[in-house]
């Protein structure tokens, strides 16, 4: 029996370290490895995995959306998001889940002591990660989530998927960002601005000045550990959190799906975080 994370590229992934620590703590003799699967190779991979004792896998770029038509069953929450990051073999059938959004909410509660319930949130970006996080914030009771994106049509399309109607599309120009941030207690960056290797950066950070002094800033990026956004937020005295806790918490939730049973989530997250620090 084995577990994997698939993607392209994927060999840099911290998932083997995280899951290895959790599986070790549980005393389970299950390997977790990274496996390069290129776009277009998913049907061959699924057949190979079934024949070679793979009981589940995590999926990263570019497979989260491409997997949907290939699976036997999709969890309703993942269906709304339109992407999966966790796939389990259950009774011979491939079943897909998405733990990204729930992982983000758990990270906020654990790492920033922020409960989204009742909050107004400014969320930057409208890609796959943004969609998962925005919908999870809505499900967690956020009063309003402003989805800010350079292409307004993409933000409108994302917001249309929220059955609760708590998402509102907005632009990405400085005036709009300042106006949205001024109404928000939490700002979440789901873009790749500031990511290592990304040539682009925020045009300016004036929107951070509009946030109330007790606001939190959550950047899904974890490489580098402190993006310029988080550095600028910290200098203004705002609470900050990078994407590493989200990576840990989505893995904890994924492992519950793999093993098909509840775990001591705090204990699992602690073991995973310690393993990353040592690695």
Coordinates of C-alpha atoms in Angstrom, one line a residue:
X1 CA 0.0 0.0 0.0
X2 CA 1.2 3.5 -0.8
X3 CA 0.2 7.1 -1.2
X4 CA 1.5 9.7 -3.6
X5 CA 1.4 13.3 -4.6
X6 CA 1.3 13.8 -8.4
X7 CA 2.0 16.9 -10.5
X8 CA 4.4 18.5 -12.8
X9 CA 6.6 19.8 -11.3
X10 CA 6.2 18.0 -8.0
X11 CA 9.6 16.7 -6.8
X12 CA 10.0 19.9 -4.7
X13 CA 6.8 19.1 -2.8
X14 CA 6.8 19.1 1.0
X15 CA 3.9 16.6 1.0
X16 CA 6.1 13.5 1.5
X17 CA 7.6 15.1 4.6
X18 CA 4.3 16.1 6.0
X19 CA 2.5 12.9 5.4
X20 CA 5.5 10.8 6.3
X21 CA 5.5 12.5 9.8
X22 CA 1.8 11.9 10.3
X23 CA 1.9 8.3 9.1
X24 CA 4.9 7.6 11.3
X25 CA 3.1 9.1 14.4
X26 CA 0.2 6.8 13.6
X27 CA 2.6 3.8 13.3
X28 CA 1.4 3.0 9.8
X29 CA 3.7 1.3 7.3
X30 CA 2.5 3.2 4.3
X31 CA 4.9 5.0 1.9
X32 CA 4.1 8.5 0.6
X33 CA 6.1 9.6 -2.4
X34 CA 6.1 12.3 -5.1
X35 CA 5.4 11.1 -8.6
X36 CA 5.8 13.2 -11.8
X37 CA 2.7 13.0 -14.0
X38 CA 2.6 15.3 -17.0
X39 CA -0.6 16.8 -18.4
X40 CA -2.4 14.3 -20.5
X41 CA -1.0 11.3 -18.7
X42 CA -3.7 11.0 -16.0
X43 CA -5.7 8.1 -17.6
X44 CA -2.5 6.0 -17.8
X45 CA -1.5 7.0 -14.2
X46 CA -4.9 6.0 -12.8
X47 CA -4.6 2.6 -14.4
X48 CA -1.0 2.2 -13.2
X49 CA -1.9 3.3 -9.6
X50 CA -4.8 0.9 -9.3
X51 CA -2.5 -2.0 -10.4
X52 CA 0.4 -1.0 -8.1
X53 CA -1.2 -0.7 -4.7
X54 CA -1.7 3.1 -4.6
X55 CA -4.7 3.6 -2.3
X56 CA -4.8 7.4 -2.7
X57 CA -3.0 10.4 -4.0
X58 CA -2.9 14.2 -3.7
X59 CA -2.9 16.2 -6.9
X60 CA -1.3 19.6 -7.6
X61 CA -0.8 21.6 -10.8
X62 CA -1.8 20.9 -13.5
X63 CA -4.2 18.1 -12.5
X64 CA -6.8 19.5 -10.1
X65 CA -9.4 20.2 -12.7
X66 CA -8.3 17.7 -15.3
X67 CA -9.1 14.8 -12.9
X68 CA -12.8 15.6 -12.6
X69 CA -14.1 13.7 -15.7
X70 CA -11.8 10.7 -15.0
X71 CA -13.1 9.9 -11.5
X72 CA -15.9 7.6 -10.5
X73 CA -17.3 9.9 -7.8
X74 CA -16.7 13.5 -6.7
X75 CA -17.5 14.9 -3.2
X76 CA -20.2 17.6 -3.5
X77 CA -17.9 20.3 -2.0
X78 CA -15.2 19.5 -4.6
X79 CA -17.8 19.5 -7.4
X80 CA -18.8 23.1 -6.4
X81 CA -15.2 24.2 -6.5
X82 CA -14.6 22.4 -9.7
X83 CA -11.3 20.9 -8.6
X84 CA -9.9 18.0 -6.5
X85 CA -6.7 17.8 -4.6
X86 CA -7.3 14.4 -2.9
X87 CA -8.3 11.2 -4.6
X88 CA -9.0 7.9 -2.7
X89 CA -9.5 4.4 -4.0
X90 CA -12.7 3.2 -2.2
X91 CA -14.2 -0.2 -3.1
X92 CA -12.3 -0.1 -6.4
X93 CA -13.6 3.3 -7.3
X94 CA -11.7 6.6 -7.5
X95 CA -13.3 9.2 -5.3
X96 CA -12.2 12.9 -5.4
X97 CA -12.2 15.5 -2.6
X98 CA -10.9 19.0 -2.2
X99 CA -9.3 20.0 1.2
X100 CA -7.8 23.3 0.1
X101 CA -10.6 25.5 1.3
X102 CA -11.1 23.7 4.6
X103 CA -7.4 23.7 5.1
X104 CA -7.2 27.5 4.7
X105 CA -10.0 28.0 7.2
X106 CA -8.3 25.7 9.7
X107 CA -5.0 27.5 9.2
X108 CA -6.7 30.9 9.9
X109 CA -8.2 29.6 13.1
X110 CA -5.0 27.9 14.2
X111 CA -2.3 30.3 12.9
X112 CA -4.0 33.7 13.2
X113 CA -6.8 33.0 15.8
X114 CA -9.2 34.3 13.2
X115 CA -12.7 32.8 12.8
X116 CA -14.2 33.9 9.5
X117 CA -17.7 33.7 10.8
X118 CA -19.3 37.2 10.6
X119 CA -16.2 38.8 9.0
X120 CA -15.9 40.8 5.8
X121 CA -12.9 39.6 3.8
X122 CA -11.0 41.0 0.9
X123 CA -9.7 38.1 -1.3
X124 CA -7.2 38.7 -4.1
X125 CA -7.3 36.5 -7.2
X126 CA -9.9 34.4 -9.0
X127 CA -8.0 31.2 -9.9
X128 CA -8.5 27.7 -8.6
X129 CA -7.0 28.3 -5.1
X130 CA -9.1 31.5 -4.8
X131 CA -12.2 29.7 -5.7
X132 CA -11.6 27.0 -3.1
X133 CA -10.8 29.5 -0.3
X134 CA -13.6 31.9 -1.2
X135 CA -16.2 29.2 -1.1
X136 CA -14.9 27.8 2.1
X137 CA -14.9 31.3 3.7
X138 CA -18.6 31.6 2.7
X139 CA -19.4 28.2 4.1
X140 CA -17.6 29.1 7.3
X141 CA -20.0 32.0 7.8
X142 CA -18.1 35.0 6.4
X143 CA -20.6 37.9 6.1
X144 CA -19.1 39.1 2.8
X145 CA -16.0 38.1 0.7
X146 CA -14.9 40.7 -1.9
X147 CA -13.2 38.7 -4.7
X148 CA -10.8 41.2 -6.4
X149 CA -9.3 40.3 -9.7
X150 CA -7.7 42.2 -12.6
X151 CA -10.2 40.5 -15.0
X152 CA -13.6 41.4 -13.4
X153 CA -15.4 38.7 -15.5
X154 CA -13.4 36.0 -13.8
X155 CA -14.3 37.3 -10.4
X156 CA -18.0 37.4 -11.4
X157 CA -17.8 33.8 -12.7
X158 CA -16.2 32.7 -9.4
X159 CA -18.8 34.5 -7.3
X160 CA -21.7 32.9 -9.3
X161 CA -20.7 29.5 -7.8
X162 CA -21.5 30.5 -4.2
X163 CA -24.9 29.1 -3.3
X164 CA -25.0 31.3 -0.2
X165 CA -24.5 34.5 -2.2
X166 CA -21.9 35.9 0.1
X167 CA -19.2 36.5 -2.5
X168 CA -19.0 39.9 -4.3
X169 CA -16.8 40.6 -7.4
X170 CA -14.6 43.6 -7.5
X171 CA -11.7 45.1 -9.5
X172 CA -8.0 45.1 -8.7
X173 CA -7.1 48.8 -9.2
X174 CA -5.6 50.6 -6.2
X175 CA -8.8 52.6 -5.4
X176 CA -11.0 49.5 -5.4
X177 CA -8.5 47.5 -3.2
X178 CA -8.3 50.4 -0.7
X179 CA -12.1 50.7 -0.6
X180 CA -12.6 46.9 -0.1
X181 CA -9.8 46.6 2.5
X182 CA -11.3 49.5 4.5
X183 CA -14.4 47.4 5.0
X184 CA -12.5 44.1 5.9
X185 CA -11.0 42.5 8.9
X186 CA -9.1 39.9 6.8
X187 CA -7.1 40.1 3.6
X188 CA -6.2 36.9 1.7
X189 CA -3.8 36.8 -1.2
X190 CA -4.6 33.9 -3.6
X191 CA -2.5 35.3 -6.5
X192 CA 1.1 34.4 -7.3
X193 CA 2.3 38.0 -6.8
X194 CA 5.4 37.7 -4.7
X195 CA 6.0 34.0 -5.2
X196 CA 9.6 33.0 -5.8
X197 CA 10.2 32.9 -9.5
X198 CA 7.2 35.1 -10.3
X199 CA 8.4 38.2 -12.2
X200 CA 5.4 40.3 -11.0
X201 CA 4.8 42.1 -7.7
X202 CA 2.0 44.3 -6.4
X203 CA 2.0 47.7 -7.9
X204 CA 1.7 49.3 -4.5
X205 CA 0.7 48.3 -1.0
X206 CA -1.5 51.3 -0.1
X207 CA -4.5 49.0 0.4
X208 CA -2.8 47.7 3.5
X209 CA -3.1 51.2 5.1
X210 CA -6.8 50.9 4.7
X211 CA -7.1 47.8 6.8
X212 CA -8.1 48.3 10.4
X213 CA -5.2 47.9 12.9
X214 CA -6.5 44.5 14.2
X215 CA -6.8 43.0 10.7
X216 CA -5.0 39.8 9.5
X217 CA -3.2 39.3 6.3
X218 CA -3.0 35.7 5.0
X219 CA -0.8 34.9 1.9
X220 CA -1.2 31.4 0.4
X221 CA 2.4 31.6 -0.8
X222 CA 5.0 29.9 1.4
X223 CA 8.0 30.1 -0.8
X224 CA 9.5 32.6 0.2
X225 CA 8.3 32.3 3.8
X226 CA 7.7 36.0 4.0
X227 CA 6.5 37.7 0.8
X228 CA 6.8 41.4 0.3
X229 CA 3.1 41.6 1.0
X230 CA 3.6 40.0 4.4
X231 CA 6.7 42.1 5.1
X232 CA 4.8 45.3 4.4
X233 CA 1.8 44.1 6.5
X234 CA 4.1 43.2 9.4
X235 CA 5.7 46.7 9.3
X236 CA 2.3 48.2 9.6
X237 CA 1.6 46.1 12.8
X238 CA -0.9 43.8 11.1
X239 CA -1.1 40.1 12.0
X240 CA 0.4 37.9 9.2
X241 CA 0.3 34.3 8.1
X242 CA 2.0 32.5 5.2
X243 CA 0.7 29.5 3.3
X244 CA 2.6 26.8 5.1
X245 CA -0.1 26.2 7.8
X246 CA -2.7 25.8 5.0
X247 CA -0.4 23.2 3.4
X248 CA -0.3 21.3 6.7
X249 CA -4.0 21.5 7.4
X250 CA -5.1 20.4 4.0
X251 CA -2.8 17.5 4.3
X252 CA -4.3 16.5 7.7
X253 CA -7.8 16.6 6.2
X254 CA -6.5 14.6 3.1
X255 CA -5.1 11.9 5.4
X256 CA -8.5 11.5 7.1
X257 CA -9.9 10.8 3.6
X258 CA -7.1 8.4 2.8
X259 CA -7.6 6.4 6.0
X260 CA -11.4 7.0 6.0
X261 CA -11.5 7.8 9.7
X262 CA -11.2 10.9 11.9
X263 CA -7.8 11.8 13.4
X264 CA -6.5 14.0 16.2
X265 CA -6.1 17.0 13.9
X266 CA -4.1 19.1 16.3
X267 CA -1.6 16.3 17.0
X268 CA -1.2 15.5 13.3
X269 CA -0.7 19.2 12.4
X270 CA 1.9 19.5 15.2
X271 CA 3.9 16.5 13.9
X272 CA 3.8 17.8 10.3
X273 CA 4.9 21.3 11.3
X274 CA 7.8 19.9 13.4
X275 CA 8.9 17.7 10.5
X276 CA 9.0 20.6 8.1
X277 CA 11.0 22.7 10.5
X278 CA 13.6 19.8 10.8
X279 CA 13.7 19.1 7.1

